[in-house]
GROMACS .gro file of C-alpha atoms in nm:
model
  140
    1ALA     CA    1   1.065  -3.972   2.968
    2ALA     CA    2   1.330  -4.181   2.794
    3TYR     CA    3   1.635  -4.389   2.881
    4ALA     CA    4   1.907  -4.511   2.645
    5PHE     CA    5   2.202  -4.737   2.717
    6ILE     CA    6   2.482  -4.768   2.462
    7ASP     CA    7   2.711  -5.065   2.517
    8ASN     CA    8   3.072  -4.999   2.416
    9ALA     CA    9   2.997  -4.661   2.259
   10LYS     CA   10   3.218  -4.582   1.960
   11ARG     CA   11   3.140  -4.207   1.947
   12ASP     CA   12   3.146  -3.929   2.210
   13ARG     CA   13   2.783  -3.828   2.147
   14GLY     CA   14   2.635  -4.176   2.149
   15LEU     CA   15   2.582  -4.278   1.788
   16LEU     CA   16   2.713  -3.947   1.654
   17GLY     CA   17   3.019  -3.731   1.713
   18ASN     CA   18   3.391  -3.799   1.720
   19ARG     CA   19   3.538  -4.143   1.771
   20ILE     CA   20   3.629  -4.213   2.133
   21ALA     CA   21   4.004  -4.251   2.194
   22ASP     CA   22   3.967  -4.601   2.344
   23ASP     CA   23   3.765  -4.708   2.034
   24GLY     CA   24   3.456  -4.824   2.213
   25THR     CA   25   3.502  -4.955   2.566
   26VAL     CA   26   3.282  -4.692   2.736
   27ASP     CA   27   2.917  -4.764   2.818
   28THR     CA   28   2.689  -4.461   2.823
   29HIS     CA   29   2.364  -4.404   3.011
   30ASN     CA   30   2.127  -4.129   2.892
   31VAL     CA   31   1.812  -4.015   3.073
   32HIS     CA   32   1.572  -3.749   2.942
   33ALA     CA   33   1.242  -3.625   3.082
   34ASP     CA   34   1.019  -3.341   2.977
   35LEU     CA   35   0.694  -3.188   3.089
   36LEU     CA   36   0.454  -2.950   2.917
   37PHE     CA   37   0.172  -2.773   3.101
   38LEU     CA   38  -0.091  -2.571   2.910
   39PHE     CA   39  -0.383  -2.383   3.064
   40GLN     CA   40  -0.580  -2.090   2.920
   41GLY     CA   41  -0.287  -1.932   2.736
   42LEU     CA   42  -0.027  -2.013   3.002
   43SER     CA   43   0.243  -2.262   2.904
   44ILE     CA   44   0.529  -2.405   3.106
   45MET     CA   45   0.776  -2.632   2.933
   46THR     CA   46   1.068  -2.799   3.108
   47GLU     CA   47   1.322  -3.067   3.029
   48LEU     CA   48   1.595  -3.248   3.220
   49SER     CA   49   1.876  -3.455   3.064
   50TRP     CA   50   2.151  -3.657   3.228
   51ARG     CA   51   2.438  -3.849   3.070
   52GLU     CA   52   2.711  -4.069   3.214
   53GLY     CA   53   2.990  -4.258   3.043
   54SER     CA   54   3.122  -4.006   2.792
   55ARG     CA   55   3.081  -3.629   2.805
   56ASP     CA   56   2.934  -3.666   3.156
   57GLY     CA   57   2.688  -3.404   3.271
   58TYR     CA   58   2.332  -3.294   3.299
   59GLY     CA   59   2.124  -3.012   3.163
   60PHE     CA   60   1.784  -2.855   3.200
   61PHE     CA   61   1.566  -2.578   3.072
   62VAL     CA   62   1.251  -2.403   3.190
   63GLN     CA   63   1.039  -2.198   2.952
   64PRO     CA   64   0.724  -2.019   3.069
   65GLY     CA   65   0.503  -1.842   2.819
   66TYR     CA   66   0.170  -1.668   2.786
   67LEU     CA   67  -0.041  -1.640   2.471
   68LEU     CA   68  -0.242  -1.318   2.466
   69PRO     CA   69  -0.595  -1.440   2.381
   70TRP     CA   70  -0.702  -1.129   2.191
   71PHE     CA   71  -0.395  -1.092   1.965
   72ASP     CA   72  -0.229  -1.434   1.890
   73LEU     CA   73   0.097  -1.302   2.039
   74GLU     CA   74   0.296  -1.518   2.280
   75ILE     CA   75   0.546  -1.382   2.532
   76VAL     CA   76   0.810  -1.636   2.643
   77GLY     CA   77   1.115  -1.655   2.868
   78ARG     CA   78   1.373  -1.930   2.903
   79PHE     CA   79   1.662  -2.030   3.126
   80SER     CA   80   1.879  -2.330   3.043
   81ARG     CA   81   2.205  -2.476   3.160
   82VAL     CA   82   2.439  -2.764   3.073
   83ILE     CA   83   2.658  -2.867   3.367
   84PRO     CA   84   2.955  -3.104   3.349
   85THR     CA   85   2.993  -3.368   3.620
   86GLY     CA   86   3.321  -3.523   3.725
   87ASP     CA   87   3.675  -3.408   3.655
   88GLU     CA   88   3.704  -3.596   3.325
   89SER     CA   89   3.394  -3.461   3.152
   90THR     CA   90   3.470  -3.302   2.815
   91ILE     CA   91   3.167  -3.072   2.817
   92THR     CA   92   3.180  -2.718   2.950
   93LEU     CA   93   2.935  -2.520   3.157
   94ASN     CA   94   2.689  -2.346   2.921
   95SER     CA   95   2.399  -2.123   3.021
   96GLU     CA   96   2.141  -1.906   2.850
   97LEU     CA   97   1.882  -1.661   2.972
   98GLY     CA   98   1.641  -1.477   2.748
   99GLY     CA   99   1.298  -1.421   2.614
  100GLY     CA  100   1.102  -1.368   2.301
  101LEU     CA  101   0.783  -1.294   2.115
  102ASN     CA  102   0.595  -1.528   1.881
  103TYR     CA  103   0.320  -1.407   1.651
  104TYR     CA  104   0.091  -1.675   1.508
  105PHE     CA  105  -0.051  -1.588   1.165
  106VAL     CA  106  -0.208  -1.934   1.117
  107LYS     CA  107  -0.158  -2.116   1.449
  108HIS     CA  108   0.174  -2.308   1.443
  109SER     CA  109   0.157  -2.351   1.064
  110MET     CA  110   0.283  -1.997   1.007
  111LYS     CA  111   0.448  -1.791   1.278
  112LEU     CA  112   0.706  -1.519   1.324
  113GLN     CA  113   0.947  -1.563   1.614
  114ALA     CA  114   1.189  -1.312   1.763
  115ASP     CA  115   1.408  -1.379   2.064
  116PHE     CA  116   1.708  -1.240   2.248
  117PHE     CA  117   1.942  -1.450   2.462
  118HIS     CA  118   2.238  -1.387   2.689
  119LEU     CA  119   2.480  -1.685   2.662
  120TRP     CA  120   2.769  -1.758   2.894
  121ARG     CA  121   3.012  -2.048   2.948
  122THR     CA  122   3.136  -1.984   3.300
  123LYS     CA  123   2.982  -1.881   3.631
  124ASP     CA  124   3.063  -1.520   3.539
  125LEU     CA  125   2.766  -1.350   3.367
  126GLY     CA  126   2.999  -1.081   3.232
  127ASN     CA  127   3.193  -1.334   3.023
  128ALA     CA  128   2.912  -1.372   2.772
  129SER     CA  129   2.764  -1.300   2.433
  130ASP     CA  130   2.423  -1.185   2.322
  131VAL     CA  131   2.222  -1.337   2.038
  132PHE     CA  132   1.917  -1.201   1.859
  133ARG     CA  133   1.716  -1.426   1.626
  134LEU     CA  134   1.428  -1.351   1.391
  135GLN     CA  135   1.261  -1.649   1.225
  136LEU     CA  136   0.960  -1.700   0.998
  137GLN     CA  137   0.833  -2.057   1.016
  138THR     CA  138   0.587  -2.217   0.778
  139ALA     CA  139   0.455  -2.571   0.764
  140PHE     CA  140   0.239  -2.750   0.512
   0.00000   0.00000   0.00000
């Protein structure tokens, strides 16, 4: 878990982003918490974020997964959402729902990831786009 307070923030994303119109009279509060549970191939990862002061809102995601023990293949799903709070928030509602497959050649040092997500910005699931991603990751 983490908490950050920025006194008289100059930018709309804390230390980054665009300059705030009032040039730094807004205080921002940021709270983040995450949890990871692992047990015999089962994983559940979740995170919650909340922000007040500029770009007010909160967000969360939940990602369950299962690593097949005989094949080094992981099956994952994820749902996430960013929700504006208050009438003056400059963020928009964003949501994603999807899943993927991860194949581990050499544990996390070399893996192939493929996922597919349905992304939408309103409460209407039909007003959306779909994204497919294929990624090879290596680490030394």
